[in-house]
mmCIF file of C-alpha atoms in Angstrom:
data_model
loop_
_atom_site.group_PDB
_atom_site.id
_atom_site.type_symbol
_atom_site.label_atom_id
_atom_site.label_comp_id
_atom_site.label_asym_id
_atom_site.label_seq_id
_atom_site.Cartn_x
_atom_site.Cartn_y
_atom_site.Cartn_z
ATOM 1 C CA MET I 1 -0.475 -0.190 0.117
ATOM 2 C CA ALA I 2 1.206 3.171 -1.287
ATOM 3 C CA MET I 3 0.298 5.972 1.158
ATOM 4 C CA THR I 4 3.349 8.824 0.076
ATOM 5 C CA GLY I 5 4.267 7.722 -3.455
ATOM 6 C CA VAL I 6 6.782 5.158 -2.005
ATOM 7 C CA LEU I 7 5.624 2.225 -2.456
ATOM 8 C CA ARG I 8 7.754 -0.439 -1.626
ATOM 9 C CA PRO I 9 12.339 -1.701 -1.282
ATOM 10 C CA GLY I 10 13.098 -2.102 -4.493
ATOM 11 C CA HIS I 11 17.130 -3.239 -5.617
ATOM 12 C CA ILE I 12 19.676 -3.951 -3.257
ATOM 13 C CA GLN I 13 22.847 -4.369 -4.813
ATOM 14 C CA LEU I 14 25.619 -6.255 -2.378
ATOM 15 C CA LYS I 15 29.066 -5.803 -3.007
ATOM 16 C CA VAL I 16 30.644 -10.409 -2.476
ATOM 17 C CA LEU I 17 34.067 -11.555 -2.106
ATOM 18 C CA ASP I 18 33.716 -14.570 -4.930
ATOM 19 C CA LEU I 19 31.042 -14.052 -7.495
ATOM 20 C CA ASP I 20 30.729 -17.638 -8.227
ATOM 21 C CA GLU I 21 30.409 -19.123 -4.790
ATOM 22 C CA SER I 22 27.756 -16.256 -4.292
ATOM 23 C CA VAL I 23 26.175 -16.930 -7.386
ATOM 24 C CA GLY I 24 25.791 -20.581 -6.207
ATOM 25 C CA PHE I 25 24.123 -18.943 -2.854
ATOM 26 C CA TYR I 26 22.034 -17.131 -3.404
ATOM 27 C CA SER I 27 20.410 -19.350 -6.839
ATOM 28 C CA ASN I 28 20.883 -22.605 -4.761
ATOM 29 C CA VAL I 29 20.493 -22.243 -1.132
ATOM 30 C CA LEU I 30 18.579 -19.134 -0.537
ATOM 31 C CA GLY I 31 16.671 -19.642 -3.719
ATOM 32 C CA LEU I 32 16.595 -16.805 -5.422
ATOM 33 C CA THR I 33 16.265 -16.895 -9.379
ATOM 34 C CA GLU I 34 18.696 -15.601 -11.540
ATOM 35 C CA THR I 35 17.263 -12.721 -14.036
ATOM 36 C CA GLY I 36 20.248 -11.322 -15.681
ATOM 37 C CA ARG I 37 24.025 -10.484 -16.072
ATOM 38 C CA ASP I 38 25.277 -7.486 -17.616
ATOM 39 C CA SER I 39 28.593 -5.848 -19.050
ATOM 40 C CA GLN I 40 29.541 -4.559 -15.576
ATOM 41 C CA GLY I 41 29.397 -8.668 -14.048
ATOM 42 C CA ARG I 42 26.870 -7.886 -11.719
ATOM 43 C CA VAL I 43 24.395 -10.902 -11.691
ATOM 44 C CA TYR I 44 20.538 -10.187 -10.992
ATOM 45 C CA PHE I 45 18.680 -12.186 -8.648
ATOM 46 C CA LYS I 46 14.372 -11.236 -7.770
ATOM 47 C CA ALA I 47 12.872 -13.684 -5.889
ATOM 48 C CA TRP I 48 10.056 -15.710 -7.128
ATOM 49 C CA ASP I 49 6.527 -14.176 -5.762
ATOM 50 C CA GLU I 50 8.114 -11.062 -6.918
ATOM 51 C CA ARG I 51 7.221 -9.318 -10.127
ATOM 52 C CA ASP I 52 10.174 -6.892 -11.066
ATOM 53 C CA HIS I 53 12.813 -8.149 -13.359
ATOM 54 C CA HIS I 54 15.394 -7.904 -9.952
ATOM 55 C CA SER I 55 15.642 -7.207 -5.885
ATOM 56 C CA VAL I 56 19.314 -8.364 -5.533
ATOM 57 C CA ILE I 57 22.269 -7.448 -7.713
ATOM 58 C CA LEU I 58 26.039 -8.884 -6.676
ATOM 59 C CA ARG I 59 28.478 -7.483 -7.944
ATOM 60 C CA GLN I 60 32.415 -9.054 -6.875
ATOM 61 C CA ALA I 61 34.999 -6.697 -5.003
ATOM 62 C CA ASP I 62 37.237 -6.686 -2.698
ATOM 63 C CA SER I 63 35.371 -6.387 0.741
ATOM 64 C CA ALA I 64 32.085 -6.862 1.222
ATOM 65 C CA GLY I 65 29.081 -5.224 2.089
ATOM 66 C CA ILE I 66 26.026 -2.488 0.451
ATOM 67 C CA ASP I 67 26.573 0.028 -2.552
ATOM 68 C CA PHE I 68 23.301 1.190 -1.998
ATOM 69 C CA PHE I 69 19.509 0.598 -1.533
ATOM 70 C CA ALA I 70 16.743 1.802 -4.108
ATOM 71 C CA PHE I 71 12.344 2.120 -2.766
ATOM 72 C CA LYS I 72 10.227 2.482 -5.659
ATOM 73 C CA VAL I 73 8.009 4.717 -6.047
ATOM 74 C CA ASP I 74 4.549 5.093 -7.589
ATOM 75 C CA SER I 75 4.991 7.289 -11.290
ATOM 76 C CA ASP I 76 7.804 9.437 -12.848
ATOM 77 C CA ALA I 77 5.854 12.614 -11.539
ATOM 78 C CA THR I 78 6.861 11.391 -8.091
ATOM 79 C CA LEU I 79 9.844 10.513 -8.427
ATOM 80 C CA ALA I 80 10.446 14.644 -10.360
ATOM 81 C CA LYS I 81 9.005 15.335 -7.120
ATOM 82 C CA LEU I 82 10.747 13.878 -4.818
ATOM 83 C CA GLU I 83 14.040 14.866 -6.277
ATOM 84 C CA LYS I 84 12.419 18.417 -5.842
ATOM 85 C CA ASP I 85 11.884 18.022 -2.407
ATOM 86 C CA LEU I 86 14.942 16.449 -1.979
ATOM 87 C CA ASN I 87 16.983 19.227 -3.038
ATOM 88 C CA ALA I 88 15.011 21.576 -1.213
ATOM 89 C CA TYR I 89 15.682 20.589 1.822
ATOM 90 C CA GLY I 90 19.389 20.557 1.268
ATOM 91 C CA VAL I 91 19.848 17.197 0.113
ATOM 92 C CA ALA I 92 22.266 17.003 -2.902
ATOM 93 C CA THR I 93 20.879 14.347 -5.673
ATOM 94 C CA ARG I 94 22.112 12.068 -9.417
ATOM 95 C CA ARG I 95 20.489 11.079 -12.154
ATOM 96 C CA ILE I 96 21.350 7.640 -13.326
ATOM 97 C CA PRO I 97 20.700 6.837 -16.760
ATOM 98 C CA ALA I 98 17.832 4.314 -17.564
ATOM 99 C CA GLY I 99 19.659 0.901 -18.326
ATOM 100 C CA GLU I 100 22.356 1.345 -16.011
ATOM 101 C CA LEU I 101 20.580 -1.134 -14.014
ATOM 102 C CA LEU I 102 19.197 -4.262 -16.254
ATOM 103 C CA GLU I 103 15.476 -3.570 -17.003
ATOM 104 C CA THR I 104 15.171 -0.114 -14.727
ATOM 105 C CA GLY I 105 14.514 2.507 -16.050
ATOM 106 C CA GLU I 106 15.612 6.481 -14.492
ATOM 107 C CA ARG I 107 17.265 6.479 -10.432
ATOM 108 C CA VAL I 108 17.576 9.472 -8.077
ATOM 109 C CA ARG I 109 20.127 8.814 -6.419
ATOM 110 C CA PHE I 110 21.766 10.283 -3.030
ATOM 111 C CA THR I 111 23.238 10.025 0.669
ATOM 112 C CA ILE I 112 21.784 9.468 3.698
ATOM 113 C CA PRO I 113 22.859 10.888 7.265
ATOM 114 C CA THR I 114 24.048 7.390 8.264
ATOM 115 C CA GLY I 115 26.087 7.163 4.669
ATOM 116 C CA HIS I 116 24.525 5.198 2.908
ATOM 117 C CA VAL I 117 23.663 5.559 -0.692
ATOM 118 C CA MET I 118 19.945 5.659 -1.720
ATOM 119 C CA GLU I 119 18.105 5.359 -4.600
ATOM 120 C CA LEU I 120 15.128 6.030 -5.990
ATOM 121 C CA TYR I 121 13.065 5.228 -9.140
ATOM 122 C CA ALA I 122 9.321 4.567 -10.481
ATOM 123 C CA ASP I 123 10.188 2.221 -13.853
ATOM 124 C CA LYS I 124 11.282 -1.768 -13.670
ATOM 125 C CA THR I 125 9.963 -4.015 -16.110
ATOM 126 C CA ASP I 126 7.448 -6.613 -14.720
ATOM 127 C CA VAL I 127 8.299 -10.282 -15.686
ATOM 128 C CA GLY I 128 5.930 -11.781 -13.868
ATOM 129 C CA ASN I 129 6.034 -14.731 -10.850
ATOM 130 C CA GLY I 130 5.571 -17.262 -13.463
ATOM 131 C CA GLN I 131 1.928 -16.948 -12.962
ATOM 132 C CA PRO I 132 -0.314 -15.484 -15.106
ATOM 133 C CA TYR I 133 -2.611 -12.465 -13.744
ATOM 134 C CA THR I 134 -5.841 -14.711 -15.174
ATOM 135 C CA ASN I 135 -6.700 -17.501 -12.694
ATOM 136 C CA PRO I 136 -3.372 -18.286 -10.931
ATOM 137 C CA ASP I 137 -2.334 -20.989 -9.416
ATOM 138 C CA PRO I 138 -1.406 -20.036 -5.643
ATOM 139 C CA TRP I 139 2.837 -21.166 -5.934
ATOM 140 C CA ILE I 140 4.648 -22.464 -7.862
ATOM 141 C CA PRO I 141 7.474 -25.106 -7.897
ATOM 142 C CA ALA I 142 9.902 -22.329 -7.304
ATOM 143 C CA ALA I 143 8.852 -21.362 -4.305
ATOM 144 C CA GLU I 144 10.015 -25.095 -3.001
ATOM 145 C CA HIS I 145 13.630 -24.243 -4.200
ATOM 146 C CA GLY I 146 16.125 -23.718 -1.415
ATOM 147 C CA ILE I 147 15.216 -21.199 1.192
ATOM 148 C CA GLY I 148 12.382 -19.960 -1.464
ATOM 149 C CA PRO I 149 11.546 -16.505 -0.015
ATOM 150 C CA HIS I 150 8.490 -14.721 -1.368
ATOM 151 C CA ARG I 151 10.139 -11.142 -1.488
ATOM 152 C CA PHE I 152 13.125 -9.375 -0.223
ATOM 153 C CA ASP I 153 11.846 -7.350 2.549
ATOM 154 C CA HIS I 154 13.973 -4.966 4.325
ATOM 155 C CA CYS I 155 16.937 -4.194 5.435
ATOM 156 C CA LEU I 156 18.824 -2.970 8.361
ATOM 157 C CA LEU I 157 21.556 -0.573 8.074
ATOM 158 C CA TYR I 158 24.385 1.289 10.882
ATOM 159 C CA GLY I 159 25.560 4.425 11.272
ATOM 160 C CA PRO I 160 25.755 7.533 12.432
ATOM 161 C CA ASN I 161 23.146 10.046 12.960
ATOM 162 C CA LEU I 162 19.934 8.969 13.549
ATOM 163 C CA GLU I 163 17.878 11.621 14.705
ATOM 164 C CA ASP I 164 18.959 13.314 11.034
ATOM 165 C CA THR I 165 17.801 10.429 9.183
ATOM 166 C CA LEU I 166 14.878 9.914 11.212
ATOM 167 C CA LYS I 167 13.561 13.447 9.663
ATOM 168 C CA LEU I 168 14.665 13.313 6.331
ATOM 169 C CA PHE I 169 12.400 9.766 5.663
ATOM 170 C CA SER I 170 9.347 11.160 7.830
ATOM 171 C CA GLU I 171 9.729 14.945 6.416
ATOM 172 C CA VAL I 172 10.604 14.782 2.955
ATOM 173 C CA LEU I 173 10.157 10.888 2.071
ATOM 174 C CA GLY I 174 6.647 10.236 4.209
ATOM 175 C CA PHE I 175 7.998 7.454 6.243
ATOM 176 C CA HIS I 176 6.809 7.153 9.698
ATOM 177 C CA LEU I 177 8.005 5.426 12.866
ATOM 178 C CA VAL I 178 6.560 2.529 13.712
ATOM 179 C CA GLU I 179 9.256 1.359 16.965
ATOM 180 C CA ARG I 180 12.700 2.947 18.197
ATOM 181 C CA VAL I 181 14.917 2.075 20.796
ATOM 182 C CA LEU I 182 15.951 4.154 23.206
ATOM 183 C CA MET I 183 19.941 5.149 24.535
ATOM 184 C CA GLU I 184 20.144 4.726 28.272
ATOM 185 C CA ASP I 185 19.721 8.549 28.344
ATOM 186 C CA GLY I 186 16.386 7.585 27.857
ATOM 187 C CA LYS I 187 15.837 10.094 24.747
ATOM 188 C CA SER I 188 18.467 9.461 22.218
ATOM 189 C CA LEU I 189 17.919 6.774 18.873
ATOM 190 C CA LEU I 190 19.778 4.230 19.648
ATOM 191 C CA ALA I 191 17.618 2.470 16.652
ATOM 192 C CA MET I 192 14.974 2.651 14.695
ATOM 193 C CA PHE I 193 12.750 1.118 12.125
ATOM 194 C CA ILE I 194 10.010 3.004 9.520
ATOM 195 C CA SER I 195 7.582 2.412 6.841
ATOM 196 C CA CYS I 196 6.096 3.514 3.713
ATOM 197 C CA SER I 197 3.445 1.085 3.870
ATOM 198 C CA HIS I 198 1.517 -0.608 6.498
ATOM 199 C CA LYS I 199 4.392 -3.146 7.156
ATOM 200 C CA ALA I 200 6.146 -3.526 10.160
ATOM 201 C CA HIS I 201 9.560 -1.824 8.788
ATOM 202 C CA ASP I 202 10.696 -1.536 5.770
ATOM 203 C CA LEU I 203 13.817 -0.288 6.677
ATOM 204 C CA ALA I 204 16.000 0.065 9.798
ATOM 205 C CA PHE I 205 18.540 1.833 11.398
ATOM 206 C CA VAL I 206 20.937 1.335 14.545
ATOM 207 C CA CYS I 207 23.425 3.748 15.908
ATOM 208 C CA HIS I 208 26.746 2.582 15.119
ATOM 209 C CA PRO I 209 30.058 5.481 14.852
ATOM 210 C CA GLU I 210 31.236 4.093 11.384
ATOM 211 C CA PRO I 211 29.245 5.536 7.662
ATOM 212 C CA GLY I 212 27.368 3.211 5.409
ATOM 213 C CA LYS I 213 27.697 0.030 7.088
ATOM 214 C CA LEU I 214 25.127 -3.293 6.346
ATOM 215 C CA HIS I 215 23.903 -5.679 9.211
ATOM 216 C CA HIS I 216 21.109 -7.680 7.274
ATOM 217 C CA LEU I 217 18.762 -7.747 4.062
ATOM 218 C CA SER I 218 15.752 -9.349 4.934
ATOM 219 C CA PHE I 219 13.716 -11.588 3.250
ATOM 220 C CA LEU I 220 9.884 -13.116 4.033
ATOM 221 C CA LEU I 221 8.833 -16.637 4.305
ATOM 222 C CA GLY I 222 5.423 -17.287 4.945
ATOM 223 C CA THR I 223 5.124 -19.115 8.059
ATOM 224 C CA TRP I 224 7.143 -19.660 10.896
ATOM 225 C CA GLU I 225 6.801 -23.430 9.470
ATOM 226 C CA GLN I 226 9.364 -21.974 6.633
ATOM 227 C CA VAL I 227 11.843 -20.471 8.871
ATOM 228 C CA LEU I 228 11.617 -23.560 10.902
ATOM 229 C CA ARG I 229 12.720 -25.477 6.590
ATOM 230 C CA ALA I 230 15.040 -22.399 6.179
ATOM 231 C CA ALA I 231 16.561 -23.388 9.353
ATOM 232 C CA ASP I 232 17.155 -26.661 8.130
ATOM 233 C CA ILE I 233 18.417 -25.957 4.653
ATOM 234 C CA MET I 234 20.965 -23.965 6.589
ATOM 235 C CA SER I 235 22.218 -26.393 8.443
ATOM 236 C CA MET I 236 22.220 -29.243 5.235
ATOM 237 C CA ASN I 237 24.730 -26.375 3.986
ATOM 238 C CA ARG I 238 26.987 -25.950 6.690
ATOM 239 C CA VAL I 239 26.292 -21.984 6.103
ATOM 240 C CA SER I 240 26.900 -19.813 9.438
ATOM 241 C CA ILE I 241 23.755 -19.010 11.220
ATOM 242 C CA ASP I 242 24.233 -16.261 14.099
ATOM 243 C CA ILE I 243 20.987 -16.643 15.692
ATOM 244 C CA GLY I 244 17.797 -18.444 15.559
ATOM 245 C CA PRO I 245 15.283 -19.567 14.742
ATOM 246 C CA THR I 246 13.819 -17.122 17.381
ATOM 247 C CA ARG I 247 11.197 -14.342 17.670
ATOM 248 C CA HIS I 248 12.006 -11.037 18.311
ATOM 249 C CA GLY I 249 9.415 -8.586 20.029
ATOM 250 C CA ILE I 250 10.595 -5.914 18.129
ATOM 251 C CA THR I 251 8.054 -6.513 15.180
ATOM 252 C CA ARG I 252 7.131 -9.111 17.061
ATOM 253 C CA GLY I 253 8.258 -11.525 13.478
ATOM 254 C CA THR I 254 9.868 -14.654 13.851
ATOM 255 C CA THR I 255 13.568 -14.903 12.670
ATOM 256 C CA ILE I 256 16.797 -16.639 11.865
ATOM 257 C CA TYR I 257 19.955 -14.587 11.203
ATOM 258 C CA ALA I 258 22.769 -16.142 8.732
ATOM 259 C CA PHE I 259 26.434 -14.897 6.664
ATOM 260 C CA ASP I 260 26.190 -15.396 3.110
ATOM 261 C CA PRO I 261 29.774 -16.614 2.084
ATOM 262 C CA SER I 262 31.558 -13.384 1.927
ATOM 263 C CA GLY I 263 30.102 -12.703 5.630
ATOM 264 C CA ASN I 264 26.518 -10.573 4.505
ATOM 265 C CA ARG I 265 24.887 -11.116 6.769
ATOM 266 C CA PHE I 266 20.748 -11.645 5.995
ATOM 267 C CA GLU I 267 17.255 -12.531 7.429
ATOM 268 C CA THR I 268 14.739 -15.217 6.652
ATOM 269 C CA PHE I 269 11.865 -13.811 8.506
ATOM 270 C CA ALA I 270 7.984 -14.340 8.830
ATOM 271 C CA GLY I 271 5.288 -13.042 10.584
ATOM 272 C CA GLY I 272 5.190 -8.812 12.101
ATOM 273 C CA TYR I 273 2.323 -6.974 12.380
ATOM 274 C CA GLU I 274 0.684 -4.063 9.843
ATOM 275 C CA THR I 275 0.328 -0.315 11.303
ATOM 276 C CA TYR I 276 -0.020 2.659 9.831
ATOM 277 C CA PRO I 277 0.822 6.347 10.082
ATOM 278 C CA ASP I 278 -1.861 7.526 12.880
ATOM 279 C CA HIS I 279 0.152 5.089 15.272
ATOM 280 C CA ALA I 280 2.048 5.729 17.938
ATOM 281 C CA PRO I 281 6.120 4.387 17.509
ATOM 282 C CA ILE I 282 6.471 1.343 20.267
ATOM 283 C CA THR I 283 9.290 2.688 22.941
ATOM 284 C CA TRP I 284 11.790 0.210 23.781
ATOM 285 C CA THR I 285 13.541 1.663 27.059
ATOM 286 C CA PHE I 286 17.902 0.057 26.870
ATOM 287 C CA ASP I 287 17.186 -2.002 30.190
ATOM 288 C CA GLN I 288 14.568 -3.825 27.488
ATOM 289 C CA VAL I 289 16.783 -3.729 24.586
ATOM 290 C CA GLY I 290 17.713 -7.887 24.875
ATOM 291 C CA PRO I 291 13.690 -8.841 24.745
ATOM 292 C CA ALA I 292 13.125 -6.249 21.545
ATOM 293 C CA ILE I 293 15.555 -8.049 19.430
ATOM 294 C CA PHE I 294 14.560 -11.653 20.547
ATOM 295 C CA TYR I 295 11.617 -12.149 22.787
ATOM 296 C CA HIS I 296 12.668 -15.844 23.624
ATOM 297 C CA ASP I 297 16.684 -15.375 25.191
ATOM 298 C CA ARG I 298 16.009 -12.333 26.245
ATOM 299 C CA LYS I 299 19.366 -10.925 25.794
ATOM 300 C CA LEU I 300 21.807 -10.109 22.688
ATOM 301 C CA ASN I 301 25.081 -11.931 21.632
ATOM 302 C CA GLU I 302 28.052 -9.665 21.298
ATOM 303 C CA ARG I 303 27.894 -11.118 17.325
ATOM 304 C CA PHE I 304 25.211 -9.699 16.536
ATOM 305 C CA LEU I 305 25.806 -6.221 17.812
ATOM 306 C CA SER I 306 29.358 -6.120 16.506
ATOM 307 C CA VAL I 307 30.072 -7.804 12.882
ATOM 308 C CA VAL I 308 28.571 -5.788 9.827
ATOM 309 C CA THR I 309 29.904 -5.493 6.461
#
């Protein structure tokens, strides 16, 4: 549901250390569908129930992490308006020409106060989900290939200046604050979870001194049982599991975290509640950050807090 003209998370470009190994992992273990390769050597993927050409792009690099994260907007008019609004707010933007990413129109690129590169775009080729738009079946065999997530859902990013970042997303891009975790002073933001839709979060941030870091990208599954199945598949393939299966206090989602071959953390999760802009944000105090993140264990592990790419 688009409430502001920003529809949803659209794509993420990841840096990986061994492209061939990573392609095998995202194809066979995670169960994404490869949709193309470009002249720069990048490889494109989508989840089985996504209609647009891609949501995950892999790039060979010397270090793991994130290049950029993009949101799709509802029209070229909205793209132009948001670009103008960003400029008026004091944010420099750059137009990336159509076709620089496969099957994707013009993108507006900018950097947010946490140091992350963001993009907005309106057009991407609809390649479908393997079902007709008339009289479709409820799922296709690709849904059971590997973990088989329904869609790329959100990211958690680490960086400084959370309050300034929240102002930018809420005042310019129309996001609303859904949940937050406060520092020991009871005022400053340790973490925030924001949405442009009725999802519990489309993007999240944790305060971190080093800018531009990725904590995890997340993929949606349908049920808690599918999260457990994902854990089985990870173990069968000797994937490095960070924590879970467990439940979050924040968002109420059920989850498991693990690492791809390059050390990029990813999440497979299910559940979570619906939210709307008129809902007051939920606040977690610093002394309850354990159950906020891992409701069952009621404590954090050091690796979950400190390992980012």
